[in-house]
PDB file of C-alpha atoms in Angstrom:
ATOM      1  CA  MET J   1       7.767 -12.280 -28.253  1.00  0.00           C
ATOM      2  CA  LEU J   2       4.628 -10.262 -28.890  1.00  0.00           C
ATOM      3  CA  ALA J   3       2.655 -12.501 -26.505  1.00  0.00           C
ATOM      4  CA  ILE J   4       5.203 -11.887 -23.737  1.00  0.00           C
ATOM      5  CA  LEU J   5       4.952  -8.127 -24.236  1.00  0.00           C
ATOM      6  CA  LEU J   6       1.154  -8.283 -24.167  1.00  0.00           C
ATOM      7  CA  LEU J   7       1.189 -10.354 -20.965  1.00  0.00           C
ATOM      8  CA  ALA J   8       3.670  -7.996 -19.331  1.00  0.00           C
ATOM      9  CA  GLY J   9       1.538  -5.008 -20.329  1.00  0.00           C
ATOM     10  CA  ALA J  10      -1.612  -6.659 -18.973  1.00  0.00           C
ATOM     11  CA  ALA J  11       0.101  -7.501 -15.679  1.00  0.00           C
ATOM     12  CA  ARG J  12       1.322  -3.930 -15.343  1.00  0.00           C
ATOM     13  CA  ALA J  13      -2.170  -2.608 -16.062  1.00  0.00           C
ATOM     14  CA  GLU J  14      -3.570  -4.707 -13.190  1.00  0.00           C
ATOM     15  CA  GLU J  15      -1.189  -3.285 -10.577  1.00  0.00           C
ATOM     16  CA  PRO J  16      -3.161  -1.467  -7.899  1.00  0.00           C
ATOM     17  CA  ALA J  17      -2.768   2.265  -7.502  1.00  0.00           C
ATOM     18  CA  PRO J  18      -0.219   3.189  -4.845  1.00  0.00           C
ATOM     19  CA  ILE J  19      -1.588   3.801  -1.371  1.00  0.00           C
ATOM     20  CA  PRO J  20      -1.243   7.483  -0.487  1.00  0.00           C
ATOM     21  CA  ALA J  21       0.770   8.511   2.554  1.00  0.00           C
ATOM     22  CA  PHE J  22      -1.201   9.575   5.636  1.00  0.00           C
ATOM     23  CA  GLU J  23      -0.827  13.360   5.249  1.00  0.00           C
ATOM     24  CA  PRO J  24      -1.888  13.610   1.570  1.00  0.00           C
ATOM     25  CA  CYS J  25      -4.718  11.190   2.271  1.00  0.00           C
ATOM     26  CA  MET J  26      -5.951  13.345   5.165  1.00  0.00           C
ATOM     27  CA  ASN J  27      -5.710  16.506   3.061  1.00  0.00           C
ATOM     28  CA  ALA J  28      -7.869  14.808   0.412  1.00  0.00           C
ATOM     29  CA  GLU J  29     -10.312  13.632   3.087  1.00  0.00           C
ATOM     30  CA  ILE J  30     -10.700  17.126   4.543  1.00  0.00           C
ATOM     31  CA  ALA J  31     -11.125  18.586   1.036  1.00  0.00           C
ATOM     32  CA  ARG J  32     -13.860  15.987   0.385  1.00  0.00           C
ATOM     33  CA  PHE J  33     -15.569  16.980   3.635  1.00  0.00           C
ATOM     34  CA  GLU J  34     -15.500  20.671   2.658  1.00  0.00           C
ATOM     35  CA  ARG J  35     -17.031  19.874  -0.755  1.00  0.00           C
ATOM     36  CA  ASP J  36     -19.739  17.778   0.916  1.00  0.00           C
ATOM     37  CA  LEU J  37     -20.412  20.565   3.413  1.00  0.00           C
ATOM     38  CA  ARG J  38     -20.892  23.080   0.584  1.00  0.00           C
ATOM     39  CA  ARG J  39     -23.260  20.657  -1.164  1.00  0.00           C
ATOM     40  CA  ALA J  40     -25.216  20.056   2.035  1.00  0.00           C
ATOM     41  CA  ARG J  41     -25.573  23.774   2.691  1.00  0.00           C
ATOM     42  CA  SER J  42     -26.801  24.316  -0.863  1.00  0.00           C
ATOM     43  CA  GLY J  43     -29.470  21.638  -0.441  1.00  0.00           C
ATOM     44  CA  LEU J  44     -27.886  19.143  -2.829  1.00  0.00           C
ATOM     45  CA  TYR J  45     -27.608  16.488  -0.102  1.00  0.00           C
ATOM     46  CA  ALA J  46     -31.293  16.395   0.804  1.00  0.00           C
ATOM     47  CA  GLY J  47     -32.229  12.808   1.594  1.00  0.00           C
ATOM     48  CA  LEU J  48     -28.696  11.457   1.239  1.00  0.00           C
ATOM     49  CA  ALA J  49     -26.568   9.732   3.851  1.00  0.00           C
ATOM     50  CA  PRO J  50     -24.900  11.942   6.471  1.00  0.00           C
ATOM     51  CA  PHE J  51     -21.500  13.222   5.434  1.00  0.00           C
ATOM     52  CA  VAL J  52     -20.191  14.140   8.891  1.00  0.00           C
ATOM     53  CA  ASP J  53     -18.224  11.125  10.011  1.00  0.00           C
ATOM     54  CA  GLY J  54     -14.605  10.427  10.752  1.00  0.00           C
ATOM     55  CA  ARG J  55     -14.333   7.296   8.627  1.00  0.00           C
ATOM     56  CA  GLY J  56     -11.913   8.903   6.197  1.00  0.00           C
ATOM     57  CA  VAL J  57      -9.362   9.070   9.013  1.00  0.00           C
ATOM     58  CA  GLU J  58      -9.697   5.305   9.409  1.00  0.00           C
ATOM     59  CA  VAL J  59      -9.011   4.808   5.700  1.00  0.00           C
ATOM     60  CA  CYS J  60      -5.954   7.073   5.825  1.00  0.00           C
ATOM     61  CA  GLY J  61      -4.654   5.451   9.020  1.00  0.00           C
ATOM     62  CA  VAL J  62      -5.033   1.904   7.713  1.00  0.00           C
ATOM     63  CA  GLY J  63      -3.430   2.968   4.439  1.00  0.00           C
ATOM     64  CA  GLY J  64      -0.507   4.351   6.426  1.00  0.00           C
ATOM     65  CA  ILE J  65      -0.156   1.080   8.331  1.00  0.00           C
ATOM     66  CA  VAL J  66      -0.175  -0.924   5.087  1.00  0.00           C
ATOM     67  CA  ARG J  67       2.471   1.397   3.622  1.00  0.00           C
ATOM     68  CA  CYS J  68       4.568   0.826   6.741  1.00  0.00           C
ATOM     69  CA  ASP J  69       4.118  -2.942   6.519  1.00  0.00           C
ATOM     70  CA  ARG J  70       5.422  -2.811   2.953  1.00  0.00           C
ATOM     71  CA  SER J  71       8.374  -0.575   3.830  1.00  0.00           C
ATOM     72  CA  ALA J  72      11.942  -1.641   4.578  1.00  0.00           C
ATOM     73  CA  ALA J  73      11.539  -0.682   8.268  1.00  0.00           C
ATOM     74  CA  PRO J  74       7.924  -1.369   9.331  1.00  0.00           C
ATOM     75  CA  LEU J  75       8.287  -0.780  13.084  1.00  0.00           C
ATOM     76  CA  PRO J  76       9.971   2.651  12.949  1.00  0.00           C
ATOM     77  CA  CYS J  77       7.545   3.599  10.188  1.00  0.00           C
ATOM     78  CA  GLN J  78       4.520   2.658  12.322  1.00  0.00           C
ATOM     79  CA  HIS J  79       5.910   4.528  15.320  1.00  0.00           C
ATOM     80  CA  ALA J  80       6.408   7.610  13.115  1.00  0.00           C
ATOM     81  CA  LEU J  81       2.884   7.194  11.713  1.00  0.00           C
ATOM     82  CA  ALA J  82       1.420   7.079  15.225  1.00  0.00           C
ATOM     83  CA  GLU J  83       3.354  10.234  16.119  1.00  0.00           C
ATOM     84  CA  THR J  84       2.098  11.992  12.967  1.00  0.00           C
ATOM     85  CA  GLN J  85      -1.471  11.048  13.868  1.00  0.00           C
ATOM     86  CA  GLU J  86      -1.025  12.302  17.428  1.00  0.00           C
ATOM     87  CA  GLN J  87       0.337  15.602  16.083  1.00  0.00           C
ATOM     88  CA  LEU J  88      -2.691  15.910  13.811  1.00  0.00           C
ATOM     89  CA  ARG J  89      -5.001  15.147  16.727  1.00  0.00           C
ATOM     90  CA  GLY J  90      -3.288  17.823  18.821  1.00  0.00           C
ATOM     91  CA  ALA J  91      -3.509  20.419  16.053  1.00  0.00           C
ATOM     92  CA  VAL J  92      -7.177  19.670  15.420  1.00  0.00           C
ATOM     93  CA  LEU J  93      -8.100  19.815  19.104  1.00  0.00           C
ATOM     94  CA  GLU J  94      -6.160  23.054  19.532  1.00  0.00           C
ATOM     95  CA  SER J  95      -8.222  24.622  16.746  1.00  0.00           C
ATOM     96  CA  LEU J  96     -11.606  23.714  18.252  1.00  0.00           C
ATOM     97  CA  PRO J  97     -13.699  25.956  20.474  1.00  0.00           C
ATOM     98  CA  ALA J  98     -14.769  24.811  23.923  1.00  0.00           C
ATOM     99  CA  PRO J  99     -18.188  23.156  23.847  1.00  0.00           C
ATOM    100  CA  GLU J 100     -21.139  25.214  25.025  1.00  0.00           C
ATOM    101  CA  GLY J 101     -24.141  23.409  26.450  1.00  0.00           C
ATOM    102  CA  PRO J 102     -25.029  19.750  26.083  1.00  0.00           C
ATOM    103  CA  GLY J 103     -25.078  17.951  22.761  1.00  0.00           C
ATOM    104  CA  LEU J 104     -23.180  15.778  20.343  1.00  0.00           C
ATOM    105  CA  TYR J 105     -20.274  18.210  19.922  1.00  0.00           C
ATOM    106  CA  ARG J 106     -19.639  18.271  23.687  1.00  0.00           C
ATOM    107  CA  ALA J 107     -19.627  14.459  23.856  1.00  0.00           C
ATOM    108  CA  VAL J 108     -17.343  13.959  20.849  1.00  0.00           C
ATOM    109  CA  HIS J 109     -15.042  16.782  21.980  1.00  0.00           C
ATOM    110  CA  ALA J 110     -14.674  15.120  25.393  1.00  0.00           C
ATOM    111  CA  LEU J 111     -13.980  11.730  23.815  1.00  0.00           C
ATOM    112  CA  ALA J 112     -11.403  13.260  21.463  1.00  0.00           C
ATOM    113  CA  LYS J 113      -9.561  14.876  24.381  1.00  0.00           C
ATOM    114  CA  GLY J 114      -9.660  11.763  26.551  1.00  0.00           C
ATOM    115  CA  ARG J 115      -7.490   8.679  26.780  1.00  0.00           C
ATOM    116  CA  SER J 116      -8.416   5.127  27.571  1.00  0.00           C
ATOM    117  CA  ALA J 117      -8.124   3.755  31.077  1.00  0.00           C
ATOM    118  CA  GLY J 118      -4.737   2.212  30.367  1.00  0.00           C
ATOM    119  CA  ASP J 119      -2.207   1.132  27.781  1.00  0.00           C
ATOM    120  CA  ASP J 120      -4.266  -0.673  25.161  1.00  0.00           C
ATOM    121  CA  CYS J 121      -1.123  -2.184  23.665  1.00  0.00           C
ATOM    122  CA  ALA J 122       0.459  -3.526  26.876  1.00  0.00           C
ATOM    123  CA  GLY J 123       1.912  -7.017  26.805  1.00  0.00           C
ATOM    124  CA  MET J 124       2.159  -7.301  23.027  1.00  0.00           C
ATOM    125  CA  THR J 125       5.170  -8.288  20.995  1.00  0.00           C
ATOM    126  CA  PRO J 126       7.099  -5.331  19.540  1.00  0.00           C
ATOM    127  CA  VAL J 127       5.541  -5.927  16.111  1.00  0.00           C
ATOM    128  CA  LEU J 128       1.978  -6.026  17.438  1.00  0.00           C
ATOM    129  CA  ALA J 129       2.661  -3.141  19.820  1.00  0.00           C
ATOM    130  CA  ALA J 130       3.768  -0.924  16.900  1.00  0.00           C
ATOM    131  CA  TRP J 131       0.688  -1.901  14.911  1.00  0.00           C
ATOM    132  CA  CYS J 132      -1.555  -1.362  17.945  1.00  0.00           C
ATOM    133  CA  ALA J 133      -0.053   2.062  18.695  1.00  0.00           C
ATOM    134  CA  ALA J 134      -0.695   3.178  15.113  1.00  0.00           C
ATOM    135  CA  ARG J 135      -4.284   1.856  15.233  1.00  0.00           C
ATOM    136  CA  GLU J 136      -4.992   3.578  18.545  1.00  0.00           C
ATOM    137  CA  ALA J 137      -3.541   6.832  17.208  1.00  0.00           C
ATOM    138  CA  THR J 138      -5.871   6.473  14.216  1.00  0.00           C
ATOM    139  CA  ARG J 139      -8.855   6.130  16.549  1.00  0.00           C
ATOM    140  CA  ARG J 140      -7.858   9.204  18.551  1.00  0.00           C
ATOM    141  CA  ALA J 141      -7.281  11.266  15.390  1.00  0.00           C
ATOM    142  CA  GLU J 142     -10.629  10.059  14.043  1.00  0.00           C
ATOM    143  CA  LEU J 143     -12.459  11.407  17.101  1.00  0.00           C
ATOM    144  CA  ALA J 144     -10.656  14.748  16.825  1.00  0.00           C
ATOM    145  CA  VAL J 145     -11.564  15.087  13.148  1.00  0.00           C
ATOM    146  CA  LEU J 146     -15.163  14.104  13.901  1.00  0.00           C
ATOM    147  CA  ALA J 147     -15.311  16.861  16.536  1.00  0.00           C
ATOM    148  CA  TYR J 148     -13.923  19.293  13.937  1.00  0.00           C
ATOM    149  CA  GLN J 149     -16.514  18.190  11.372  1.00  0.00           C
ATOM    150  CA  ILE J 150     -19.370  18.719  13.823  1.00  0.00           C
ATOM    151  CA  ALA J 151     -18.024  22.145  14.790  1.00  0.00           C
ATOM    152  CA  ARG J 152     -17.495  23.022  11.132  1.00  0.00           C
ATOM    153  CA  GLU J 153     -20.996  21.934  10.149  1.00  0.00           C
ATOM    154  CA  ASN J 154     -22.379  24.111  12.941  1.00  0.00           C
ATOM    155  CA  GLY J 155     -20.332  27.101  11.733  1.00  0.00           C
ATOM    156  CA  ALA J 156     -18.168  27.232  14.858  1.00  0.00           C
ATOM    157  CA  VAL J 157     -14.789  26.933  13.084  1.00  0.00           C
ATOM    158  CA  GLU J 158     -13.148  27.912   9.819  1.00  0.00           C
ATOM    159  CA  PRO J 159     -12.025  25.374   7.186  1.00  0.00           C
ATOM    160  CA  ALA J 160      -9.087  23.223   8.285  1.00  0.00           C
ATOM    161  CA  PHE J 161      -6.638  24.839   5.860  1.00  0.00           C
ATOM    162  CA  ARG J 162      -7.353  28.232   7.439  1.00  0.00           C
ATOM    163  CA  LEU J 163      -6.817  26.716  10.870  1.00  0.00           C
ATOM    164  CA  GLY J 164      -3.404  25.515   9.695  1.00  0.00           C
ATOM    165  CA  TRP J 165      -3.623  21.749  10.081  1.00  0.00           C
ATOM    166  CA  ALA J 166      -4.540  20.797   6.499  1.00  0.00           C
ATOM    167  CA  GLU J 167      -3.420  22.004   3.097  1.00  0.00           C
ATOM    168  CA  ALA J 168      -5.722  24.132   0.980  1.00  0.00           C
ATOM    169  CA  PRO J 169      -7.673  21.938  -1.429  1.00  0.00           C
ATOM    170  CA  ALA J 170      -6.882  22.062  -5.111  1.00  0.00           C
ATOM    171  CA  PRO J 171      -9.362  24.162  -7.070  1.00  0.00           C
ATOM    172  CA  VAL J 172     -12.230  22.254  -8.630  1.00  0.00           C
ATOM    173  CA  ARG J 173     -12.094  22.371 -12.396  1.00  0.00           C
ATOM    174  CA  PRO J 174     -15.125  23.997 -13.988  1.00  0.00           C
ATOM    175  CA  ARG J 175     -17.409  21.711 -15.971  1.00  0.00           C
ATOM    176  CA  ALA J 176     -19.376  22.472 -19.089  1.00  0.00           C
ATOM    177  CA  ARG J 177     -23.097  22.895 -18.559  1.00  0.00           C
ATOM    178  CA  GLY J 178     -25.098  19.730 -18.911  1.00  0.00           C
ATOM    179  CA  ARG J 179     -22.139  17.496 -17.999  1.00  0.00           C
ATOM    180  CA  PRO J 180     -21.839  15.541 -14.761  1.00  0.00           C
TER     181      PRO J 180
END
């Protein structure tokens, strides 16, 4: 009996952490970006990898797709996820200033506002079309967030929570001196 309880406890301990929903994941991603931006401005990121990238959107989007795949209704869930991502993209783009002069921000801003030449998901089965629509929405949201990050790094916009499209980050707990 004790062996069964130990095995059950070990199996439960190995269960992966639940995948966060898209919105909480994005709020955490934007909070991470703001922390990294503060560190970069204070000089703590000297010589480290660039922190301005939209890859966190990819992680959140794929996590949302996996959550949908595991849900009782994957197709409606993926359609709703794509719509949520498009709403985020719209809110982010609405909060950005128009680009001035040439440069990376102008290029990314234009890409984030654009669409592809046609329906990237045309001719697919309903299951693949739902997956494809969610993936394409992730890509579009990723470009919008990247444009925001570039504008934010350049001081052209306020933090996302002040712009209204992300929640305010939780306060960082103070640490004792000499502790990491």
